[in-house]
Tab-separated table of C-alpha atoms in Angstrom:
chain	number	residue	atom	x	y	z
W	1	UNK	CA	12.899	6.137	14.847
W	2	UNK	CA	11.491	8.799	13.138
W	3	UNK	CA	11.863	12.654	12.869
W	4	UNK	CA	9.429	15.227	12.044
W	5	UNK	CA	10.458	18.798	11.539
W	6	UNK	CA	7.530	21.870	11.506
W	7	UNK	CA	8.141	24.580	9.346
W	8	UNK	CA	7.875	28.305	9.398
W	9	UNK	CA	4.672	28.401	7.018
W	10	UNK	CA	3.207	25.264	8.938
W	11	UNK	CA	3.946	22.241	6.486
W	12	UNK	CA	5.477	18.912	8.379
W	13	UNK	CA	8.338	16.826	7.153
W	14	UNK	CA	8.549	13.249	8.751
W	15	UNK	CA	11.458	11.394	7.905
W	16	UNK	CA	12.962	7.649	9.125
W	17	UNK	CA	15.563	6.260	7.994
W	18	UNK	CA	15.006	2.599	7.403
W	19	UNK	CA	18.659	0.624	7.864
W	20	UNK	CA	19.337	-2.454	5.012
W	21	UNK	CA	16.830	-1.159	2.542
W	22	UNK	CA	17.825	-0.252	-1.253
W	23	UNK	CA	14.241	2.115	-1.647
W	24	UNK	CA	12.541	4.743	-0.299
W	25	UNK	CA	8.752	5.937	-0.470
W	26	UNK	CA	7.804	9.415	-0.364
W	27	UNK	CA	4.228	10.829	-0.253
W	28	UNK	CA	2.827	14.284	-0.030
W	29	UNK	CA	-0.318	13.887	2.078
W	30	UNK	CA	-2.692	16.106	1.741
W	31	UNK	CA	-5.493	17.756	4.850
W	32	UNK	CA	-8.117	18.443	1.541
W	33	UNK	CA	-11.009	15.948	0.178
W	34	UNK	CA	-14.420	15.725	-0.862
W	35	UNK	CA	-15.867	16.885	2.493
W	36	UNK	CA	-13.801	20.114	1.741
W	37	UNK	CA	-15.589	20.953	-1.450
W	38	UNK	CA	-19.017	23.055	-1.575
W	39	UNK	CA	-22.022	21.021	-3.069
W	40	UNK	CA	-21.094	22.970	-6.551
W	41	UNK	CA	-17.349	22.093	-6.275
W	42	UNK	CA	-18.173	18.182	-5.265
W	43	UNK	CA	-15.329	16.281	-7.092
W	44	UNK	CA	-12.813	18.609	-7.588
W	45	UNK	CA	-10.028	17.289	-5.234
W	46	UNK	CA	-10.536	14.115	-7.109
W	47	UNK	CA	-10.461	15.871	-10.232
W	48	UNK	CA	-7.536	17.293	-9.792
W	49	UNK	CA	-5.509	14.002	-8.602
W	50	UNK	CA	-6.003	13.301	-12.262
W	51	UNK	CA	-5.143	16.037	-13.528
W	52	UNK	CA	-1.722	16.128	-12.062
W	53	UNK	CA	-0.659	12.983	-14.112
W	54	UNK	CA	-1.793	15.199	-17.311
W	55	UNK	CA	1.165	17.075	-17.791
W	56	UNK	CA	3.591	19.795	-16.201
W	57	UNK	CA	5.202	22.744	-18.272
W	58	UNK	CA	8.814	20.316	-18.270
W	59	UNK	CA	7.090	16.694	-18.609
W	60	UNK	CA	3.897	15.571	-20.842
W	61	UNK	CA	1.309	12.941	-19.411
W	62	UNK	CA	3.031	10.075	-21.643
W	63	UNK	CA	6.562	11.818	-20.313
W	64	UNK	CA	5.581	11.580	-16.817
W	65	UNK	CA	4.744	7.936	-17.237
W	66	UNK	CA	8.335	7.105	-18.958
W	67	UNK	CA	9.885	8.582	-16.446
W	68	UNK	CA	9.091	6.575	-13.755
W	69	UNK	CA	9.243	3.492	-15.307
W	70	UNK	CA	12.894	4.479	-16.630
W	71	UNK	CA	13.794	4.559	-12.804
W	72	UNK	CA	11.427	1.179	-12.015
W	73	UNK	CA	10.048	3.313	-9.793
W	74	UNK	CA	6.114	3.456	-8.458
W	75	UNK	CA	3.472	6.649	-8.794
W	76	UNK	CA	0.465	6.873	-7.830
W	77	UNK	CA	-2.286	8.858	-5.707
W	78	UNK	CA	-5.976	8.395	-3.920
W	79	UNK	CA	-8.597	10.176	-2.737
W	80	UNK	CA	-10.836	10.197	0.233
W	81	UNK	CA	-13.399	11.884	2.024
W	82	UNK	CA	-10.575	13.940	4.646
W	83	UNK	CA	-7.270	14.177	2.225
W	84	UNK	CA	-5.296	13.392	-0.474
W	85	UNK	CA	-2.197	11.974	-1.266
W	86	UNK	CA	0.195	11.703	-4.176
W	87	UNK	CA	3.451	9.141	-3.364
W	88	UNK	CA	6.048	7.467	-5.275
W	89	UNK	CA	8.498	4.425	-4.507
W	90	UNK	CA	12.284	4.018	-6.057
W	91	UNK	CA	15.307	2.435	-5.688
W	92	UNK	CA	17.606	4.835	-3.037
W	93	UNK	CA	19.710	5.618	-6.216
W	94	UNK	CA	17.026	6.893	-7.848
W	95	UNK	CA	14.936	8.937	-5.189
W	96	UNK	CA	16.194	12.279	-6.524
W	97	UNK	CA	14.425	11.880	-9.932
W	98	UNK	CA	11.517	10.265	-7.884
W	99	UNK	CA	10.835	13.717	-6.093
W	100	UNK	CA	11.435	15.646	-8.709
W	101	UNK	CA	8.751	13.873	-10.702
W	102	UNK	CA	6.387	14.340	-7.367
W	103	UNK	CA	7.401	17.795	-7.118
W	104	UNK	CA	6.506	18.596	-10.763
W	105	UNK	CA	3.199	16.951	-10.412
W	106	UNK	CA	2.235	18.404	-7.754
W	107	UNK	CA	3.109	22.193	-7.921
W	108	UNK	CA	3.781	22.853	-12.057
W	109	UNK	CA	0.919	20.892	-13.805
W	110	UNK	CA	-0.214	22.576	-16.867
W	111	UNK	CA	-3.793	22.142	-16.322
W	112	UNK	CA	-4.546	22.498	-20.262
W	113	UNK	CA	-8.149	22.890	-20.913
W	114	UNK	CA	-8.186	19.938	-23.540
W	115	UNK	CA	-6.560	17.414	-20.881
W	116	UNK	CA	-9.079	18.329	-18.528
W	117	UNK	CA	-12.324	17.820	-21.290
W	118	UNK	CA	-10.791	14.387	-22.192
W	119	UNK	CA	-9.824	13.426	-17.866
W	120	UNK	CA	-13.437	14.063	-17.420
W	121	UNK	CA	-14.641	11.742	-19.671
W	122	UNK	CA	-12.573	9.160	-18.153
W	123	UNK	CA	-13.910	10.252	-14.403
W	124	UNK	CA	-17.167	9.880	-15.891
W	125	UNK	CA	-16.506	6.270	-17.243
W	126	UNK	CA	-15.073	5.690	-13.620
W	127	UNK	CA	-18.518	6.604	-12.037
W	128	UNK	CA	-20.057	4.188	-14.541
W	129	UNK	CA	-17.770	1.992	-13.392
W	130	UNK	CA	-18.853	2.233	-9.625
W	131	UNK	CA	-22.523	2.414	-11.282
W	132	UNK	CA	-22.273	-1.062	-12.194
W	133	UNK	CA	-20.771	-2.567	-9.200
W	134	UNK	CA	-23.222	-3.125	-6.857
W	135	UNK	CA	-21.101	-3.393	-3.792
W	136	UNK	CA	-19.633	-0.050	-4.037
W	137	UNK	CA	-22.635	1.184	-5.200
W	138	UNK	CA	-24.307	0.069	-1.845
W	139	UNK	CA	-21.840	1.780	-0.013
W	140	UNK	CA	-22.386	4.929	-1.380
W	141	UNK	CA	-25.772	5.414	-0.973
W	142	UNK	CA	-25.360	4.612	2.240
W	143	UNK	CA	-22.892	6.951	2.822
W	144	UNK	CA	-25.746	9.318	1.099
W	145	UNK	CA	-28.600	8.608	3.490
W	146	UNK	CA	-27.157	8.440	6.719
W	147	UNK	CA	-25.132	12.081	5.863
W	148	UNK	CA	-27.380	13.600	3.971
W	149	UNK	CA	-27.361	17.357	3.915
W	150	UNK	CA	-23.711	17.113	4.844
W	151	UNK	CA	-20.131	16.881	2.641
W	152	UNK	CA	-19.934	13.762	3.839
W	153	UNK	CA	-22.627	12.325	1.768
W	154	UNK	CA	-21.697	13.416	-1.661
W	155	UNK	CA	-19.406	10.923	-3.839
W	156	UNK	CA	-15.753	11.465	-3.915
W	157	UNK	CA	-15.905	11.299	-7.373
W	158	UNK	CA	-18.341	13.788	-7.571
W	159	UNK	CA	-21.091	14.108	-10.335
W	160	UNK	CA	-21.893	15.024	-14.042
W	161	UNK	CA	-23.636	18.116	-12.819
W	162	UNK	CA	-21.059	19.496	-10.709
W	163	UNK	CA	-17.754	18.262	-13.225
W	164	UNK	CA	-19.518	19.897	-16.640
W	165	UNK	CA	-18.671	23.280	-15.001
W	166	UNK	CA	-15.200	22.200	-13.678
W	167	UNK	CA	-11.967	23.542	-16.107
W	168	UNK	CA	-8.674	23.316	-16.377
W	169	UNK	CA	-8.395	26.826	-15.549
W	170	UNK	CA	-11.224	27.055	-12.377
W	171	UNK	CA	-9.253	23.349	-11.167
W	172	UNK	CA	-5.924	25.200	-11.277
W	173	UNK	CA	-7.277	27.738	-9.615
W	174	UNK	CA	-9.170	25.460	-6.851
W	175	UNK	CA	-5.815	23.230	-6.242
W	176	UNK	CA	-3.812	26.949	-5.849
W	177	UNK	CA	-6.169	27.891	-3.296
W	178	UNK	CA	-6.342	24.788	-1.475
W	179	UNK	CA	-3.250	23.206	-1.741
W	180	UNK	CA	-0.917	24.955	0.666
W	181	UNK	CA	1.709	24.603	3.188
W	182	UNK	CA	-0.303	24.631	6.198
W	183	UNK	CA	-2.456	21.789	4.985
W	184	UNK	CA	0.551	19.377	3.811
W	185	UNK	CA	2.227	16.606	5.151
W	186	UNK	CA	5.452	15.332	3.646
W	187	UNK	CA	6.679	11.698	4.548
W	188	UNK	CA	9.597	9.864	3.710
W	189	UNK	CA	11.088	6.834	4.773
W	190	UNK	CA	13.968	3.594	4.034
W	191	UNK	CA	17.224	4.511	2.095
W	192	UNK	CA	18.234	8.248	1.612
W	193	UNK	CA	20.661	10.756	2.445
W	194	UNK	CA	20.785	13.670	4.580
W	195	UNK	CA	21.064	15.722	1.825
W	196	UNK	CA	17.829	14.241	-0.080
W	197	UNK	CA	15.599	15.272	3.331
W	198	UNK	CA	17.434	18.823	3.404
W	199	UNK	CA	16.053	19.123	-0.654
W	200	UNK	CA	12.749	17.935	0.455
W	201	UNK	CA	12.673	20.123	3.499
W	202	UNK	CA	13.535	23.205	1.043
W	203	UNK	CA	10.556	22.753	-1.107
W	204	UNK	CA	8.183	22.859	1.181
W	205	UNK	CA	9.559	25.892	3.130
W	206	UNK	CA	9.353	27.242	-0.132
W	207	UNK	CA	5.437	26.575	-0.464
W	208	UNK	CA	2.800	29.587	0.871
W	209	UNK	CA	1.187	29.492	3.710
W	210	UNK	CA	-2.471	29.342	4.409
W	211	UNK	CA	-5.513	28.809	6.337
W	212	UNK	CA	-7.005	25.184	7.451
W	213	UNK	CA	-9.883	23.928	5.695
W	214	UNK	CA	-13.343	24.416	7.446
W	215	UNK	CA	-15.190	21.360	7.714
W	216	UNK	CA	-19.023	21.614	8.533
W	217	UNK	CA	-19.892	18.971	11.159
W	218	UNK	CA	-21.163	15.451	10.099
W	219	UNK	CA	-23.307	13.207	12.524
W	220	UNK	CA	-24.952	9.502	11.479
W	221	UNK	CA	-28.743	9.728	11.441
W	222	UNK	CA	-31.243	6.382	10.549
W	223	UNK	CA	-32.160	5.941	6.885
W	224	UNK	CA	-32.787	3.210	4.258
W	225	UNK	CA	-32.294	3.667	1.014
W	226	UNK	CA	-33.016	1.096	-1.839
W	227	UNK	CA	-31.679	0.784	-5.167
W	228	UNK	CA	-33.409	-1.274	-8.122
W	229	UNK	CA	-31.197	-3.147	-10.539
W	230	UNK	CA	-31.753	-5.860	-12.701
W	231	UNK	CA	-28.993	-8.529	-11.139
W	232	UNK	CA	-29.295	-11.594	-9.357
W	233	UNK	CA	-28.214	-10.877	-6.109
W	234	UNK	CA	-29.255	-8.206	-3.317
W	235	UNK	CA	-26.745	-6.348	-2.069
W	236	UNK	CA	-27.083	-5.397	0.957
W	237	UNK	CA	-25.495	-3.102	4.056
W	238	UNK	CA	-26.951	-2.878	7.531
W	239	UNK	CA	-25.051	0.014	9.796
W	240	UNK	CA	-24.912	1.322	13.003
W	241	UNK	CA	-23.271	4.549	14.163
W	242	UNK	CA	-19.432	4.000	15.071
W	243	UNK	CA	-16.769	6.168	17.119
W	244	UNK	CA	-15.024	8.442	14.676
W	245	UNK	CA	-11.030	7.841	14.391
W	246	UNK	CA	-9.875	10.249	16.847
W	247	UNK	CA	-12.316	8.539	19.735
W	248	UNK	CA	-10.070	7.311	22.101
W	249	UNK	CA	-11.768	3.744	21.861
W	250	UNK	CA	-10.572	3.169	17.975
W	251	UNK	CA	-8.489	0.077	19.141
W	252	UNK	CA	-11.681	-1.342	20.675
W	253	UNK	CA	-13.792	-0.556	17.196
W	254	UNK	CA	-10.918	-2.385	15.158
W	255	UNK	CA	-10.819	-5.215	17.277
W	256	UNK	CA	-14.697	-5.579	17.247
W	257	UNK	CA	-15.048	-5.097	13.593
W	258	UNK	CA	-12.150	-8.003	12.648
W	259	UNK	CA	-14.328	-10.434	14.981
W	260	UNK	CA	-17.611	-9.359	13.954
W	261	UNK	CA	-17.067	-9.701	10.246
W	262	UNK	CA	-12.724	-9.741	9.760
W	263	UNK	CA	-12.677	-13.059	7.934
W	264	UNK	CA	-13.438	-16.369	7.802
W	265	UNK	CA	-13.431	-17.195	11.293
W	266	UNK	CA	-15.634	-13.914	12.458
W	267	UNK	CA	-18.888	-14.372	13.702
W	268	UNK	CA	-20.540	-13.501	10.404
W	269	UNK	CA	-18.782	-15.411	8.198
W	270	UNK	CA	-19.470	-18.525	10.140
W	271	UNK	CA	-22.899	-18.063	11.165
W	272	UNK	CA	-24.661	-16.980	7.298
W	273	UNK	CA	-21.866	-19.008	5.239
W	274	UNK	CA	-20.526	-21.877	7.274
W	275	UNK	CA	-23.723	-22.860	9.799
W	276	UNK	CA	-26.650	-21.191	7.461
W	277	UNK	CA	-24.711	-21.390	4.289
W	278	UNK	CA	-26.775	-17.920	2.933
W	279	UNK	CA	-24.008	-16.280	1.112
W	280	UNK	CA	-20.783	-16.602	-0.854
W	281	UNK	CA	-19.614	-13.453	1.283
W	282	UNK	CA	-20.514	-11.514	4.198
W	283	UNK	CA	-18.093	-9.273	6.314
W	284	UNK	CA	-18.232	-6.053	8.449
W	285	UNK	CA	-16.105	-2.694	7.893
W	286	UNK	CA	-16.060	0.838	9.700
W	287	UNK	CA	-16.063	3.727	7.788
W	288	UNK	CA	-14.963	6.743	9.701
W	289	UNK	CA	-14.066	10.316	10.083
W	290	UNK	CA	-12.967	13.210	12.240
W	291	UNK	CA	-16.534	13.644	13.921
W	292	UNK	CA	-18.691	10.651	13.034
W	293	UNK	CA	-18.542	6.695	12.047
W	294	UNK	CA	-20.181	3.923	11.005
W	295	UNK	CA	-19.919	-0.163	10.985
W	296	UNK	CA	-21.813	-1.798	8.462
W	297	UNK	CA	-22.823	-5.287	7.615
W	298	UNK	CA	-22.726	-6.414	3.771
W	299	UNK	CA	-23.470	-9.354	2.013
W	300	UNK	CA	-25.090	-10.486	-1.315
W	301	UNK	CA	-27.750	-13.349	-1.298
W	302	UNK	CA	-30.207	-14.333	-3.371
W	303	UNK	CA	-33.516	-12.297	-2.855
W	304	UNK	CA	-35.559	-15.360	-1.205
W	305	UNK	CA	-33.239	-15.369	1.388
W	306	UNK	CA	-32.181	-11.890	2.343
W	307	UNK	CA	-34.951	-11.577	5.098
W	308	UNK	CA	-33.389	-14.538	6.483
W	309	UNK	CA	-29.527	-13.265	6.009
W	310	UNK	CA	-30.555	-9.933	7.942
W	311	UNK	CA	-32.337	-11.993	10.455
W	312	UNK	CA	-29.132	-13.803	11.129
W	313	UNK	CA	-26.690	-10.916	10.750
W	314	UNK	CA	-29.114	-8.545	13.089
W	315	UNK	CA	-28.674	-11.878	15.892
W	316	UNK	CA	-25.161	-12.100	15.918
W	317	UNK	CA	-25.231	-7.693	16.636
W	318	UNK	CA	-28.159	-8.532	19.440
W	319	UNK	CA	-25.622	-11.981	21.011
W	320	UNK	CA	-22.614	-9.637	20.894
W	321	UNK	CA	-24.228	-6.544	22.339
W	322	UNK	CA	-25.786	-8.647	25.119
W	323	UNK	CA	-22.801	-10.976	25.975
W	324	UNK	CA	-19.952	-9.653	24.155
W	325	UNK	CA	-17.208	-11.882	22.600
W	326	UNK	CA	-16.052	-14.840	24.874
W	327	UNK	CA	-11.885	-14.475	25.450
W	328	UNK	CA	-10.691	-16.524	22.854
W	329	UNK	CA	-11.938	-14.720	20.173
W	330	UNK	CA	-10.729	-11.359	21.378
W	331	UNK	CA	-7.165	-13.022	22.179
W	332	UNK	CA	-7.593	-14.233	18.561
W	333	UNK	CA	-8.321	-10.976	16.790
W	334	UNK	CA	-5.880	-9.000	18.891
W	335	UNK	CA	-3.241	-11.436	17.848
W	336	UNK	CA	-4.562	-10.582	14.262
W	337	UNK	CA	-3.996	-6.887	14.093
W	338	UNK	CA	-0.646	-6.912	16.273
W	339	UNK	CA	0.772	-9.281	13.386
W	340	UNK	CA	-0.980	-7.095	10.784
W	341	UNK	CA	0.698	-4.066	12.396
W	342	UNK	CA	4.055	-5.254	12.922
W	343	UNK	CA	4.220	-7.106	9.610
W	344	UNK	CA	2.790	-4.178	7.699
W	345	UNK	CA	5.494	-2.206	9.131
W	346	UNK	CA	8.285	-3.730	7.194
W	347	UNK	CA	6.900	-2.465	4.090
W	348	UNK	CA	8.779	0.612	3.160
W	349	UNK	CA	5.362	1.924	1.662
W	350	UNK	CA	3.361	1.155	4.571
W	351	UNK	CA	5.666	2.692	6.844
W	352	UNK	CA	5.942	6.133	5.068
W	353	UNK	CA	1.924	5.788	4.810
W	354	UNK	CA	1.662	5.542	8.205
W	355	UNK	CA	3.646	8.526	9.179
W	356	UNK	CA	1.802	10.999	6.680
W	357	UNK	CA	-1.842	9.953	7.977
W	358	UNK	CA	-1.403	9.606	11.471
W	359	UNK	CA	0.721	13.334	11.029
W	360	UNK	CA	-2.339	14.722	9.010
W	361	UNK	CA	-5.450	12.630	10.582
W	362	UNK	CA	-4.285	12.669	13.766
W	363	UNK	CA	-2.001	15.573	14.042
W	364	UNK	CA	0.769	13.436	15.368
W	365	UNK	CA	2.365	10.155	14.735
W	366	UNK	CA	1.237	7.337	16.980
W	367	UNK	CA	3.905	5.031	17.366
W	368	UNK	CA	3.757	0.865	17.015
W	369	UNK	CA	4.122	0.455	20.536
W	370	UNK	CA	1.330	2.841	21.579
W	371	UNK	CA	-0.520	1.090	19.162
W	372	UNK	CA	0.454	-2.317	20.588
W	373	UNK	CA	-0.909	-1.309	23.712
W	374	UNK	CA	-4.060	-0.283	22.791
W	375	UNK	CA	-4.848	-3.555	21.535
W	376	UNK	CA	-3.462	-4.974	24.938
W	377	UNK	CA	-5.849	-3.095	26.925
W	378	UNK	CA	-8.836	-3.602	25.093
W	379	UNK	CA	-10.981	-6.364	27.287
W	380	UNK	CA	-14.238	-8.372	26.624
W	381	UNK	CA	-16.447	-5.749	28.796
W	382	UNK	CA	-15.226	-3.289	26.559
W	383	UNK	CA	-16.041	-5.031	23.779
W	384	UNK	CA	-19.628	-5.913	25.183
W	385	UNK	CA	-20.414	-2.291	26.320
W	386	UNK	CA	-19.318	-0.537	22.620
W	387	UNK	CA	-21.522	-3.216	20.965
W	388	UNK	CA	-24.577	-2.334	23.554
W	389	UNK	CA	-23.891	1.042	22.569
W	390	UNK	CA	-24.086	0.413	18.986
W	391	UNK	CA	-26.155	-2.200	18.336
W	392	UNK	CA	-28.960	-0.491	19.128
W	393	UNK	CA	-32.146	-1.631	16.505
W	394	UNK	CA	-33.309	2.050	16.682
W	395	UNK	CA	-30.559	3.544	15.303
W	396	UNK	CA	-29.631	0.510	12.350
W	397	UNK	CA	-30.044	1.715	8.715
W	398	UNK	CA	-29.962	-0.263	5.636
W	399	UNK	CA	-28.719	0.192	2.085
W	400	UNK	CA	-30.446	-2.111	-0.401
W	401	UNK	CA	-29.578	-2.781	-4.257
W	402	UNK	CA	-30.823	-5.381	-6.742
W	403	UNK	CA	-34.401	-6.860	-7.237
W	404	UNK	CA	-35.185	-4.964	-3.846
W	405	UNK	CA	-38.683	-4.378	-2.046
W	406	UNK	CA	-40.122	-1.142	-1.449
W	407	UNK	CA	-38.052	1.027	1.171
W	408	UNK	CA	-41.572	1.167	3.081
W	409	UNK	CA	-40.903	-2.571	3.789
W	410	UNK	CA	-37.667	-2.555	5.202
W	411	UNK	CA	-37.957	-0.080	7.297
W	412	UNK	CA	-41.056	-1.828	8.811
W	413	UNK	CA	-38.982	-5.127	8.833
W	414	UNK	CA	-35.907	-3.359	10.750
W	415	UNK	CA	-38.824	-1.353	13.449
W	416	UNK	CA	-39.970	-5.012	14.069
W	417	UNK	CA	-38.608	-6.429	17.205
């Protein structure tokens, strides 16, 4: 059972004690990302994840890195769209140096000017990297098109442009301003002592307070967007508008997605691979946020048969949005993501991770049993009526890359009936 604590100057501790454990895993989640940043500040949150493993006024970059391993312990930190978060993982033993390296990341890096030319270089090599992967690469346009004019559709990453003006001094500066108690979310779960949560709870009362981050409204609108590269597969993304997280029918859009494209025995996966034999891999993912969603369709075929891998993929939307699943498959995939839950849950990691986002994202923590119920309820009407509602050919966009047609053409090939 866990306990969460509010303090004075808004930050959240969430704490449960795990029993017959040796580790603990502590994160500082954070309510600031990409969509928080202005069009000339795009990348900075991300920026500044990287920075923090650069060096603190006690610890160097290479001192930082010794010092975890000395304690076999595990540090890292993401990204998205909505937040951040920095963790770490250690033996119970060793959870007082843990924080202590977390702390000093997170609230005494030294930000020096010639860490941050050389980080950028390597954030630039990263965007290469994402460049040349055509999957991701997709994705991102997509995210692009069907957002555009919005923080939603600019790269976490962020881009040359808006990084050459970005310092170690104006990052400082941005993380100061951003990163403050009212925004954080402090999780920490398995072995520890009373004592170790009392010297966590003391740091953050010790933090400033400050405002929440304003957040300009995002909504899915149709687009296609193509991408020429000289490969030998198409990559390719249909999407539809989705529910956004807090929607009170997420449990039906997770359940939908895992039979629609969850693995191999989804509807995709059998129909283009195993009956059409199309692709080497097809599958279907939602992407979504506080106010908006989206499910897309990928897969990678050769270009003489992508018409007929988006013909399929578009007719097992239409059969689902007309008849829905049949109950087997939605007994099947609710089996699925119970086990996935439940199973997930005995992972120390997991279970600090899922008290820090559901505190942050959904400004309380939703516990497995709720969640177990969710999935009960969900039914095959459901099911049929969210995929009437989404599967709607008027609203589908498409994200093309590789030896691609005109966008002109696929446009007119998705407006055909």
């Amino acid at each position: 059972m866990y306990q969460q604590k509010t303090l004075p100057n808004g930050a959240r501790l969430l704490t449960e004690a795990v029993p017959g454990v040796r580790s603990a895993a502590l994160g500082f989640f954070i309510g600031v990302g990409s969509r928080h940043e202005s069009a000339k500040e795009n990348g900075a949150a991300h920026f500044i994840e990287h920075m923090l493993f650069k060096g603190t006024d006690r610890r160097t970059a290479a001192q930082l890195a010794k010092d975890t391993d000395a304690i076999g312990g595990q540090l890292n930190a993401y990204t998205t769209k909505e937040h951040t978060c920095f963790y770490v993982r250690a033996l119970d033993s060793h959870l007082d140096r843990g924080l202590d390296i977390l702390e000093d990341m997170l609230f005494h890096s030294k930000f020096d000017p010639a860490d941050a030319e050389l980080e950028r270089s390597v954030i630039l090599e990263e965007i290469g990297m994402y460049e040349d992967t055509p999957e991701d690469l997709a994705a991102e346009r997509l995210s692009a098109a069907v957002y555009q004019g919005t923080p939603l559709a600019r790269p976490i990453l962020g881009k040359q442009s808006t990084l050459v003006g970005m310092d170690g001094g104006w990052l400082n500066s941005w993380q100061k301003e951003h990163y403050h108690a009212g925004v954080l979310v402090a999780a920490l779960a398995g072995s520890f002592s009373p004592q170790q949560a009392d010297r966590l709870e003391s740091l953050l009362a010790s933090l400033p307070s400050g405002p929440s981050p304003k957040t300009r409204p995002a909504a899915y609108r149709r687009a296609v967007t193509v991408k020429r590269k000289a490969i030998e597969q198409n990559h390719l993304i249909l999407a539809f508008p989705a529910p956004s997280y807090l929607d009170p029918r997420r449990a039906q859009v997770l359940l939908f997605n895992s039979l629609l494209g969850g693995g191999c025995s989804s509807r995709l996966f059998q129909e283009l691979r195993e009956r059409r034999g199309l692709c080497y891999t097809v599958y279907s993912y939602v992407a979504d946020h506080a106010d908006t969603g989206l499910l897309g369709i990928y897969t990678a075929v050769n270009p003489e048969q992508e018409t007929e891998a988006m013909e399929a993929a578009r007719q097992v939307a239409a059969e689902l949005a007309e008849h829905g699943p049949d109950q087997e498959e939605l007994d099947r995939v609710r089996e699925q993501a119970k086990a996935n839950l439940l199973m997930g849950l005995e992972s120390i990691q997991s279970r600090m991770s899922h008290l820090g986002s559901s505190a942050l994202l959904y400004g309380r923590v939703r516990e497995p049993q709720e969640i177990l119920d969710r999935y009960n309820a969900v039914t095959r009407e459901q099911l049929r009526d969210l995929a009437g509602e989404m599967f709607r050919m008027e609203q589908v966009s498409l994200s093309a890359v590789g030896r691609v047609r005109p966008a002109g053409e696929y446009a007119q090939w998705l407006d055909t009936p």
